[in-house]
């Protein structure tokens, strides 16, 4: 969108949501540019939601070919094998997303995200990454933070019936609704590196056990040189050994990371479509909040476990780093 005002076509198409969050929020959405890496099932749900919401542009990055795992969770991939031949996941998803909303510019960028320079990320307002290693999460987050403008960063991971979203909005100002009007609020977010560096023993006792379990799985895959999700039940003894070492190093009881939870994450490294819908929907809502500056955003982790049906927001921050 070149101008400041919504066109007649946009106003007509987005009429219902304009009634919900207002014309100003829709204008901001229509001018926003989103980068997404890793076209898994959760990301497919997220992309569908923000394309329907009417963002300005969406750029997809994923050079992988279609696999059985991708087909089981990503509804954007056509079932026709002849259509999939010779195309990457990003290209296939791009074709499908364009049909959802022709007014949104959906494109594909090829290459390794980690090797791209900071100037590449400067083109975007929001960066969302999925199925990334621990090192890649840290690297992309830091590249976003070094830019002259604020770029919202999200990392999402969905394994079996569990999901995690990490949010870094840096220094974020937004309007919080109250009965007598709106109040301007400010939040200071830590980077991914700063958040996961907070000592476990300093966290509240009721912090989601998924937080600790995901850190164990993350560390195991990094130590073994595995790609995210390249883990199976044969790895469980080594994962439990690492859990014990980490708990000892962090001076916390091993009950913080139940063996049964780690076993579920190891056995169910693939995505579970109903959970993809929940995590992808939540991620979409959070990105819309960040772009529109309306509503209380997640700070800074969101967890969901389908076994109890609960979603939890956890603020994993070092108070000494906040200003």
mmCIF file with all atom_site columns, C-alpha atoms in Angstrom, residues 125-314:
data_model
loop_
_atom_site.group_PDB
_atom_site.id
_atom_site.type_symbol
_atom_site.label_atom_id
_atom_site.label_alt_id
_atom_site.label_comp_id
_atom_site.label_asym_id
_atom_site.label_entity_id
_atom_site.label_seq_id
_atom_site.pdbx_PDB_ins_code
_atom_site.Cartn_x
_atom_site.Cartn_y
_atom_site.Cartn_z
_atom_site.occupancy
_atom_site.B_iso_or_equiv
_atom_site.pdbx_formal_charge
_atom_site.auth_seq_id
_atom_site.auth_comp_id
_atom_site.auth_asym_id
_atom_site.auth_atom_id
_atom_site.pdbx_PDB_model_num
ATOM 1   C CA . UNK A 1 125 ? 8.914   -5.360  10.437 1.00 0.00 ? 125 UNK A CA 1
ATOM 2   C CA . UNK A 1 126 ? 8.499   -8.881  11.821 1.00 0.00 ? 126 UNK A CA 1
ATOM 3   C CA . UNK A 1 127 ? 10.755  -11.956 11.606 1.00 0.00 ? 127 UNK A CA 1
ATOM 4   C CA . UNK A 1 128 ? 9.340   -15.379 12.508 1.00 0.00 ? 128 UNK A CA 1
ATOM 5   C CA . UNK A 1 129 ? 11.516  -18.492 12.518 1.00 0.00 ? 129 UNK A CA 1
ATOM 6   C CA . UNK A 1 130 ? 10.648  -22.144 13.037 1.00 0.00 ? 130 UNK A CA 1
ATOM 7   C CA . UNK A 1 131 ? 12.525  -25.476 13.158 1.00 0.00 ? 131 UNK A CA 1
ATOM 8   C CA . UNK A 1 132 ? 15.807  -23.656 13.859 1.00 0.00 ? 132 UNK A CA 1
ATOM 9   C CA . UNK A 1 133 ? 18.802  -24.727 15.898 1.00 0.00 ? 133 UNK A CA 1
ATOM 10  C CA . UNK A 1 134 ? 19.740  -23.023 19.150 1.00 0.00 ? 134 UNK A CA 1
ATOM 11  C CA . UNK A 1 135 ? 22.636  -21.236 17.436 1.00 0.00 ? 135 UNK A CA 1
ATOM 12  C CA . UNK A 1 136 ? 20.404  -19.985 14.593 1.00 0.00 ? 136 UNK A CA 1
ATOM 13  C CA . UNK A 1 137 ? 17.788  -18.618 17.005 1.00 0.00 ? 137 UNK A CA 1
ATOM 14  C CA . UNK A 1 138 ? 20.461  -16.620 18.804 1.00 0.00 ? 138 UNK A CA 1
ATOM 15  C CA . UNK A 1 139 ? 22.067  -15.415 15.562 1.00 0.00 ? 139 UNK A CA 1
ATOM 16  C CA . UNK A 1 140 ? 18.887  -14.219 13.822 1.00 0.00 ? 140 UNK A CA 1
ATOM 17  C CA . UNK A 1 141 ? 17.608  -12.578 17.001 1.00 0.00 ? 141 UNK A CA 1
ATOM 18  C CA . UNK A 1 142 ? 20.860  -10.643 17.386 1.00 0.00 ? 142 UNK A CA 1
ATOM 19  C CA . UNK A 1 143 ? 20.815  -9.571  13.718 1.00 0.00 ? 143 UNK A CA 1
ATOM 20  C CA . UNK A 1 144 ? 17.324  -8.141  14.248 1.00 0.00 ? 144 UNK A CA 1
ATOM 21  C CA . UNK A 1 145 ? 18.450  -6.332  17.385 1.00 0.00 ? 145 UNK A CA 1
ATOM 22  C CA . UNK A 1 146 ? 21.395  -4.649  15.672 1.00 0.00 ? 146 UNK A CA 1
ATOM 23  C CA . UNK A 1 147 ? 19.206  -2.890  13.115 1.00 0.00 ? 147 UNK A CA 1
ATOM 24  C CA . UNK A 1 148 ? 18.507  0.841   13.395 1.00 0.00 ? 148 UNK A CA 1
ATOM 25  C CA . UNK A 1 149 ? 14.748  0.180   13.517 1.00 0.00 ? 149 UNK A CA 1
ATOM 26  C CA . UNK A 1 150 ? 12.803  -2.139  15.821 1.00 0.00 ? 150 UNK A CA 1
ATOM 27  C CA . UNK A 1 151 ? 12.097  -5.531  14.245 1.00 0.00 ? 151 UNK A CA 1
ATOM 28  C CA . UNK A 1 152 ? 9.832   -7.877  16.183 1.00 0.00 ? 152 UNK A CA 1
ATOM 29  C CA . UNK A 1 153 ? 11.308  -11.378 16.507 1.00 0.00 ? 153 UNK A CA 1
ATOM 30  C CA . UNK A 1 154 ? 9.476   -14.658 17.151 1.00 0.00 ? 154 UNK A CA 1
ATOM 31  C CA . UNK A 1 155 ? 10.797  -18.218 17.421 1.00 0.00 ? 155 UNK A CA 1
ATOM 32  C CA . UNK A 1 156 ? 8.269   -21.052 17.425 1.00 0.00 ? 156 UNK A CA 1
ATOM 33  C CA . UNK A 1 157 ? 8.639   -24.774 18.034 1.00 0.00 ? 157 UNK A CA 1
ATOM 34  C CA . UNK A 1 158 ? 5.913   -27.419 18.011 1.00 0.00 ? 158 UNK A CA 1
ATOM 35  C CA . UNK A 1 159 ? 6.602   -31.035 18.959 1.00 0.00 ? 159 UNK A CA 1
ATOM 36  C CA . UNK A 1 160 ? 3.837   -33.610 19.207 1.00 0.00 ? 160 UNK A CA 1
ATOM 37  C CA . UNK A 1 161 ? 1.155   -32.092 21.486 1.00 0.00 ? 161 UNK A CA 1
ATOM 38  C CA . UNK A 1 162 ? 3.388   -29.348 22.899 1.00 0.00 ? 162 UNK A CA 1
ATOM 39  C CA . UNK A 1 163 ? 4.327   -25.929 21.581 1.00 0.00 ? 163 UNK A CA 1
ATOM 40  C CA . UNK A 1 164 ? 6.510   -22.947 22.492 1.00 0.00 ? 164 UNK A CA 1
ATOM 41  C CA . UNK A 1 165 ? 6.624   -19.347 21.241 1.00 0.00 ? 165 UNK A CA 1
ATOM 42  C CA . UNK A 1 166 ? 9.451   -16.960 22.147 1.00 0.00 ? 166 UNK A CA 1
ATOM 43  C CA . UNK A 1 167 ? 8.846   -13.219 21.681 1.00 0.00 ? 167 UNK A CA 1
ATOM 44  C CA . UNK A 1 168 ? 11.331  -10.340 21.504 1.00 0.00 ? 168 UNK A CA 1
ATOM 45  C CA . UNK A 1 169 ? 9.773   -6.929  20.837 1.00 0.00 ? 169 UNK A CA 1
ATOM 46  C CA . UNK A 1 170 ? 12.834  -5.119  22.251 1.00 0.00 ? 170 UNK A CA 1
ATOM 47  C CA . UNK A 1 171 ? 11.591  -1.779  23.679 1.00 0.00 ? 171 UNK A CA 1
ATOM 48  C CA . UNK A 1 172 ? 7.883   -1.868  22.965 1.00 0.00 ? 172 UNK A CA 1
ATOM 49  C CA . UNK A 1 173 ? 5.206   0.779   23.491 1.00 0.00 ? 173 UNK A CA 1
ATOM 50  C CA . UNK A 1 174 ? 1.518   0.014   23.188 1.00 0.00 ? 174 UNK A CA 1
ATOM 51  C CA . UNK A 1 175 ? -1.934  1.187   24.205 1.00 0.00 ? 175 UNK A CA 1
ATOM 52  C CA . UNK A 1 176 ? -3.669  -0.750  26.981 1.00 0.00 ? 176 UNK A CA 1
ATOM 53  C CA . UNK A 1 177 ? -7.444  -0.445  27.128 1.00 0.00 ? 177 UNK A CA 1
ATOM 54  C CA . UNK A 1 178 ? -9.084  0.579   30.415 1.00 0.00 ? 178 UNK A CA 1
ATOM 55  C CA . UNK A 1 179 ? -12.647 1.413   31.374 1.00 0.00 ? 179 UNK A CA 1
ATOM 56  C CA . UNK A 1 180 ? -11.853 5.124   31.356 1.00 0.00 ? 180 UNK A CA 1
ATOM 57  C CA . UNK A 1 181 ? -9.858  5.081   28.109 1.00 0.00 ? 181 UNK A CA 1
ATOM 58  C CA . UNK A 1 182 ? -6.427  3.842   27.080 1.00 0.00 ? 182 UNK A CA 1
ATOM 59  C CA . UNK A 1 183 ? -3.097  3.944   28.892 1.00 0.00 ? 183 UNK A CA 1
ATOM 60  C CA . UNK A 1 184 ? 0.304   4.042   27.182 1.00 0.00 ? 184 UNK A CA 1
ATOM 61  C CA . UNK A 1 185 ? 2.520   1.189   28.379 1.00 0.00 ? 185 UNK A CA 1
ATOM 62  C CA . UNK A 1 186 ? 6.140   0.243   27.766 1.00 0.00 ? 186 UNK A CA 1
ATOM 63  C CA . UNK A 1 187 ? 7.811   -3.168  27.977 1.00 0.00 ? 187 UNK A CA 1
ATOM 64  C CA . UNK A 1 188 ? 11.499  -4.020  27.770 1.00 0.00 ? 188 UNK A CA 1
ATOM 65  C CA . UNK A 1 189 ? 12.188  -7.462  26.299 1.00 0.00 ? 189 UNK A CA 1
ATOM 66  C CA . UNK A 1 190 ? 15.353  -9.528  26.702 1.00 0.00 ? 190 UNK A CA 1
ATOM 67  C CA . UNK A 1 191 ? 17.002  -11.219 23.728 1.00 0.00 ? 191 UNK A CA 1
ATOM 68  C CA . UNK A 1 192 ? 16.709  -14.987 23.331 1.00 0.00 ? 192 UNK A CA 1
ATOM 69  C CA . UNK A 1 193 ? 20.260  -15.390 24.636 1.00 0.00 ? 193 UNK A CA 1
ATOM 70  C CA . UNK A 1 194 ? 19.538  -13.216 27.680 1.00 0.00 ? 194 UNK A CA 1
ATOM 71  C CA . UNK A 1 195 ? 16.291  -15.052 28.416 1.00 0.00 ? 195 UNK A CA 1
ATOM 72  C CA . UNK A 1 196 ? 17.684  -18.587 28.342 1.00 0.00 ? 196 UNK A CA 1
ATOM 73  C CA . UNK A 1 197 ? 20.715  -17.425 30.358 1.00 0.00 ? 197 UNK A CA 1
ATOM 74  C CA . UNK A 1 198 ? 18.540  -16.574 33.379 1.00 0.00 ? 198 UNK A CA 1
ATOM 75  C CA . UNK A 1 199 ? 19.533  -19.077 36.129 1.00 0.00 ? 199 UNK A CA 1
ATOM 76  C CA . UNK A 1 200 ? 16.875  -21.740 36.603 1.00 0.00 ? 200 UNK A CA 1
ATOM 77  C CA . UNK A 1 201 ? 17.065  -21.463 40.386 1.00 0.00 ? 201 UNK A CA 1
ATOM 78  C CA . UNK A 1 202 ? 16.031  -17.797 40.204 1.00 0.00 ? 202 UNK A CA 1
ATOM 79  C CA . UNK A 1 203 ? 12.785  -18.577 38.366 1.00 0.00 ? 203 UNK A CA 1
ATOM 80  C CA . UNK A 1 204 ? 9.452   -18.955 40.209 1.00 0.00 ? 204 UNK A CA 1
ATOM 81  C CA . UNK A 1 205 ? 8.644   -22.500 41.296 1.00 0.00 ? 205 UNK A CA 1
ATOM 82  C CA . UNK A 1 206 ? 5.528   -22.662 39.126 1.00 0.00 ? 206 UNK A CA 1
ATOM 83  C CA . UNK A 1 207 ? 7.270   -21.869 35.830 1.00 0.00 ? 207 UNK A CA 1
ATOM 84  C CA . UNK A 1 208 ? 6.044   -24.190 33.062 1.00 0.00 ? 208 UNK A CA 1
ATOM 85  C CA . UNK A 1 209 ? 7.968   -27.452 33.016 1.00 0.00 ? 209 UNK A CA 1
ATOM 86  C CA . UNK A 1 210 ? 7.893   -27.197 29.241 1.00 0.00 ? 210 UNK A CA 1
ATOM 87  C CA . UNK A 1 211 ? 10.333  -24.288 29.467 1.00 0.00 ? 211 UNK A CA 1
ATOM 88  C CA . UNK A 1 212 ? 12.984  -26.493 31.083 1.00 0.00 ? 212 UNK A CA 1
ATOM 89  C CA . UNK A 1 213 ? 12.204  -29.503 28.882 1.00 0.00 ? 213 UNK A CA 1
ATOM 90  C CA . UNK A 1 214 ? 12.562  -27.487 25.663 1.00 0.00 ? 214 UNK A CA 1
ATOM 91  C CA . UNK A 1 215 ? 15.918  -26.150 26.827 1.00 0.00 ? 215 UNK A CA 1
ATOM 92  C CA . UNK A 1 216 ? 17.144  -29.712 27.462 1.00 0.00 ? 216 UNK A CA 1
ATOM 93  C CA . UNK A 1 217 ? 16.027  -30.897 24.003 1.00 0.00 ? 217 UNK A CA 1
ATOM 94  C CA . UNK A 1 218 ? 17.559  -27.790 22.420 1.00 0.00 ? 218 UNK A CA 1
ATOM 95  C CA . UNK A 1 219 ? 20.903  -28.363 24.136 1.00 0.00 ? 219 UNK A CA 1
ATOM 96  C CA . UNK A 1 220 ? 20.900  -32.066 23.245 1.00 0.00 ? 220 UNK A CA 1
ATOM 97  C CA . UNK A 1 221 ? 20.333  -31.420 19.546 1.00 0.00 ? 221 UNK A CA 1
ATOM 98  C CA . UNK A 1 222 ? 23.068  -28.782 19.540 1.00 0.00 ? 222 UNK A CA 1
ATOM 99  C CA . UNK A 1 223 ? 25.567  -31.012 21.347 1.00 0.00 ? 223 UNK A CA 1
ATOM 100 C CA . UNK A 1 224 ? 24.880  -33.907 18.980 1.00 0.00 ? 224 UNK A CA 1
ATOM 101 C CA . UNK A 1 225 ? 24.946  -31.749 15.854 1.00 0.00 ? 225 UNK A CA 1
ATOM 102 C CA . UNK A 1 226 ? 21.348  -32.671 15.037 1.00 0.00 ? 226 UNK A CA 1
ATOM 103 C CA . UNK A 1 227 ? 18.819  -30.625 13.119 1.00 0.00 ? 227 UNK A CA 1
ATOM 104 C CA . UNK A 1 228 ? 15.699  -29.677 15.112 1.00 0.00 ? 228 UNK A CA 1
ATOM 105 C CA . UNK A 1 229 ? 13.433  -32.719 15.349 1.00 0.00 ? 229 UNK A CA 1
ATOM 106 C CA . UNK A 1 230 ? 16.183  -35.217 14.472 1.00 0.00 ? 230 UNK A CA 1
ATOM 107 C CA . UNK A 1 231 ? 15.659  -37.162 17.655 1.00 0.00 ? 231 UNK A CA 1
ATOM 108 C CA . UNK A 1 232 ? 14.061  -40.500 18.535 1.00 0.00 ? 232 UNK A CA 1
ATOM 109 C CA . UNK A 1 233 ? 13.330  -42.803 21.463 1.00 0.00 ? 233 UNK A CA 1
ATOM 110 C CA . UNK A 1 234 ? 16.825  -44.312 21.203 1.00 0.00 ? 234 UNK A CA 1
ATOM 111 C CA . UNK A 1 235 ? 18.168  -40.922 22.303 1.00 0.00 ? 235 UNK A CA 1
ATOM 112 C CA . UNK A 1 236 ? 16.138  -40.863 25.525 1.00 0.00 ? 236 UNK A CA 1
ATOM 113 C CA . UNK A 1 237 ? 18.876  -42.231 27.855 1.00 0.00 ? 237 UNK A CA 1
ATOM 114 C CA . UNK A 1 238 ? 21.311  -39.551 26.629 1.00 0.00 ? 238 UNK A CA 1
ATOM 115 C CA . UNK A 1 239 ? 18.634  -36.848 26.946 1.00 0.00 ? 239 UNK A CA 1
ATOM 116 C CA . UNK A 1 240 ? 17.869  -37.899 30.536 1.00 0.00 ? 240 UNK A CA 1
ATOM 117 C CA . UNK A 1 241 ? 21.599  -37.895 31.321 1.00 0.00 ? 241 UNK A CA 1
ATOM 118 C CA . UNK A 1 242 ? 21.890  -34.344 29.973 1.00 0.00 ? 242 UNK A CA 1
ATOM 119 C CA . UNK A 1 243 ? 18.835  -33.300 31.991 1.00 0.00 ? 243 UNK A CA 1
ATOM 120 C CA . UNK A 1 244 ? 20.501  -34.533 35.173 1.00 0.00 ? 244 UNK A CA 1
ATOM 121 C CA . UNK A 1 245 ? 23.710  -32.645 34.340 1.00 0.00 ? 245 UNK A CA 1
ATOM 122 C CA . UNK A 1 246 ? 21.843  -29.416 33.592 1.00 0.00 ? 246 UNK A CA 1
ATOM 123 C CA . UNK A 1 247 ? 19.761  -29.633 36.774 1.00 0.00 ? 247 UNK A CA 1
ATOM 124 C CA . UNK A 1 248 ? 22.898  -30.192 38.830 1.00 0.00 ? 248 UNK A CA 1
ATOM 125 C CA . UNK A 1 249 ? 24.656  -27.272 37.123 1.00 0.00 ? 249 UNK A CA 1
ATOM 126 C CA . UNK A 1 250 ? 21.607  -25.032 37.673 1.00 0.00 ? 250 UNK A CA 1
ATOM 127 C CA . UNK A 1 251 ? 21.152  -26.217 41.294 1.00 0.00 ? 251 UNK A CA 1
ATOM 128 C CA . UNK A 1 252 ? 17.512  -27.221 40.770 1.00 0.00 ? 252 UNK A CA 1
ATOM 129 C CA . UNK A 1 253 ? 15.625  -30.407 41.566 1.00 0.00 ? 253 UNK A CA 1
ATOM 130 C CA . UNK A 1 254 ? 15.253  -32.844 38.677 1.00 0.00 ? 254 UNK A CA 1
ATOM 131 C CA . UNK A 1 255 ? 11.481  -32.778 39.216 1.00 0.00 ? 255 UNK A CA 1
ATOM 132 C CA . UNK A 1 256 ? 11.515  -29.457 37.315 1.00 0.00 ? 256 UNK A CA 1
ATOM 133 C CA . UNK A 1 257 ? 11.946  -31.540 34.152 1.00 0.00 ? 257 UNK A CA 1
ATOM 134 C CA . UNK A 1 258 ? 9.797   -34.688 34.357 1.00 0.00 ? 258 UNK A CA 1
ATOM 135 C CA . UNK A 1 259 ? 11.189  -37.719 32.536 1.00 0.00 ? 259 UNK A CA 1
ATOM 136 C CA . UNK A 1 260 ? 7.720   -38.429 31.135 1.00 0.00 ? 260 UNK A CA 1
ATOM 137 C CA . UNK A 1 261 ? 7.604   -34.993 29.491 1.00 0.00 ? 261 UNK A CA 1
ATOM 138 C CA . UNK A 1 262 ? 11.031  -35.440 27.915 1.00 0.00 ? 262 UNK A CA 1
ATOM 139 C CA . UNK A 1 263 ? 9.986   -38.882 26.687 1.00 0.00 ? 263 UNK A CA 1
ATOM 140 C CA . UNK A 1 264 ? 6.931   -37.365 24.979 1.00 0.00 ? 264 UNK A CA 1
ATOM 141 C CA . UNK A 1 265 ? 9.048   -34.690 23.287 1.00 0.00 ? 265 UNK A CA 1
ATOM 142 C CA . UNK A 1 266 ? 11.612  -37.251 22.136 1.00 0.00 ? 266 UNK A CA 1
ATOM 143 C CA . UNK A 1 267 ? 9.048   -39.726 20.822 1.00 0.00 ? 267 UNK A CA 1
ATOM 144 C CA . UNK A 1 268 ? 6.801   -37.096 19.273 1.00 0.00 ? 268 UNK A CA 1
ATOM 145 C CA . UNK A 1 269 ? 9.312   -34.842 17.551 1.00 0.00 ? 269 UNK A CA 1
ATOM 146 C CA . UNK A 1 270 ? 6.824   -34.373 14.693 1.00 0.00 ? 270 UNK A CA 1
ATOM 147 C CA . UNK A 1 271 ? 4.017   -31.827 14.803 1.00 0.00 ? 271 UNK A CA 1
ATOM 148 C CA . UNK A 1 272 ? 0.437   -32.640 15.818 1.00 0.00 ? 272 UNK A CA 1
ATOM 149 C CA . UNK A 1 273 ? -1.923  -30.704 13.473 1.00 0.00 ? 273 UNK A CA 1
ATOM 150 C CA . UNK A 1 274 ? -4.513  -29.634 16.123 1.00 0.00 ? 274 UNK A CA 1
ATOM 151 C CA . UNK A 1 275 ? -1.701  -28.153 18.225 1.00 0.00 ? 275 UNK A CA 1
ATOM 152 C CA . UNK A 1 276 ? -0.303  -26.445 15.113 1.00 0.00 ? 276 UNK A CA 1
ATOM 153 C CA . UNK A 1 277 ? -3.641  -24.666 14.768 1.00 0.00 ? 277 UNK A CA 1
ATOM 154 C CA . UNK A 1 278 ? -3.536  -23.444 18.385 1.00 0.00 ? 278 UNK A CA 1
ATOM 155 C CA . UNK A 1 279 ? 0.098   -22.326 18.343 1.00 0.00 ? 279 UNK A CA 1
ATOM 156 C CA . UNK A 1 280 ? -0.187  -20.829 14.864 1.00 0.00 ? 280 UNK A CA 1
ATOM 157 C CA . UNK A 1 281 ? -3.366  -18.985 15.836 1.00 0.00 ? 281 UNK A CA 1
ATOM 158 C CA . UNK A 1 282 ? -1.777  -17.611 18.996 1.00 0.00 ? 282 UNK A CA 1
ATOM 159 C CA . UNK A 1 283 ? 1.307   -16.528 17.064 1.00 0.00 ? 283 UNK A CA 1
ATOM 160 C CA . UNK A 1 284 ? -0.880  -14.754 14.520 1.00 0.00 ? 284 UNK A CA 1
ATOM 161 C CA . UNK A 1 285 ? -2.696  -12.846 17.260 1.00 0.00 ? 285 UNK A CA 1
ATOM 162 C CA . UNK A 1 286 ? 0.595   -11.800 18.844 1.00 0.00 ? 286 UNK A CA 1
ATOM 163 C CA . UNK A 1 287 ? 2.057   -10.525 15.574 1.00 0.00 ? 287 UNK A CA 1
ATOM 164 C CA . UNK A 1 288 ? -1.110  -8.542  14.852 1.00 0.00 ? 288 UNK A CA 1
ATOM 165 C CA . UNK A 1 289 ? -0.877  -7.017  18.345 1.00 0.00 ? 289 UNK A CA 1
ATOM 166 C CA . UNK A 1 290 ? 2.764   -6.061  17.805 1.00 0.00 ? 290 UNK A CA 1
ATOM 167 C CA . UNK A 1 291 ? 2.077   -4.429  14.436 1.00 0.00 ? 291 UNK A CA 1
ATOM 168 C CA . UNK A 1 292 ? -1.042  -2.566  15.573 1.00 0.00 ? 292 UNK A CA 1
ATOM 169 C CA . UNK A 1 293 ? 0.352   -1.651  19.042 1.00 0.00 ? 293 UNK A CA 1
ATOM 170 C CA . UNK A 1 294 ? -2.993  -2.659  20.532 1.00 0.00 ? 294 UNK A CA 1
ATOM 171 C CA . UNK A 1 295 ? -3.498  -5.210  23.289 1.00 0.00 ? 295 UNK A CA 1
ATOM 172 C CA . UNK A 1 296 ? -1.227  -6.776  25.894 1.00 0.00 ? 296 UNK A CA 1
ATOM 173 C CA . UNK A 1 297 ? 1.525   -8.743  24.127 1.00 0.00 ? 297 UNK A CA 1
ATOM 174 C CA . UNK A 1 298 ? 3.078   -11.964 25.414 1.00 0.00 ? 298 UNK A CA 1
ATOM 175 C CA . UNK A 1 299 ? 6.246   -11.342 27.414 1.00 0.00 ? 299 UNK A CA 1
ATOM 176 C CA . UNK A 1 300 ? 8.148   -13.362 26.543 1.00 0.00 ? 300 UNK A CA 1
ATOM 177 C CA . UNK A 1 301 ? 7.329   -17.098 26.304 1.00 0.00 ? 301 UNK A CA 1
ATOM 178 C CA . UNK A 1 302 ? 4.050   -18.880 25.551 1.00 0.00 ? 302 UNK A CA 1
ATOM 179 C CA . UNK A 1 303 ? 3.643   -22.615 26.182 1.00 0.00 ? 303 UNK A CA 1
ATOM 180 C CA . UNK A 1 304 ? 0.851   -25.004 25.301 1.00 0.00 ? 304 UNK A CA 1
ATOM 181 C CA . UNK A 1 305 ? 0.398   -28.668 26.217 1.00 0.00 ? 305 UNK A CA 1
ATOM 182 C CA . UNK A 1 306 ? -2.598  -30.485 24.776 1.00 0.00 ? 306 UNK A CA 1
ATOM 183 C CA . UNK A 1 307 ? -2.529  -33.119 27.541 1.00 0.00 ? 307 UNK A CA 1
ATOM 184 C CA . UNK A 1 308 ? -3.999  -30.603 29.986 1.00 0.00 ? 308 UNK A CA 1
ATOM 185 C CA . UNK A 1 309 ? -5.266  -28.094 27.419 1.00 0.00 ? 309 UNK A CA 1
ATOM 186 C CA . UNK A 1 310 ? -3.514  -25.196 29.149 1.00 0.00 ? 310 UNK A CA 1
ATOM 187 C CA . UNK A 1 311 ? -1.676  -22.274 27.623 1.00 0.00 ? 311 UNK A CA 1
ATOM 188 C CA . UNK A 1 312 ? 0.825   -20.476 29.864 1.00 0.00 ? 312 UNK A CA 1
ATOM 189 C CA . UNK A 1 313 ? 2.626   -17.146 29.503 1.00 0.00 ? 313 UNK A CA 1
ATOM 190 C CA . UNK A 1 314 ? 5.991   -16.966 31.265 1.00 0.00 ? 314 UNK A CA 1
#
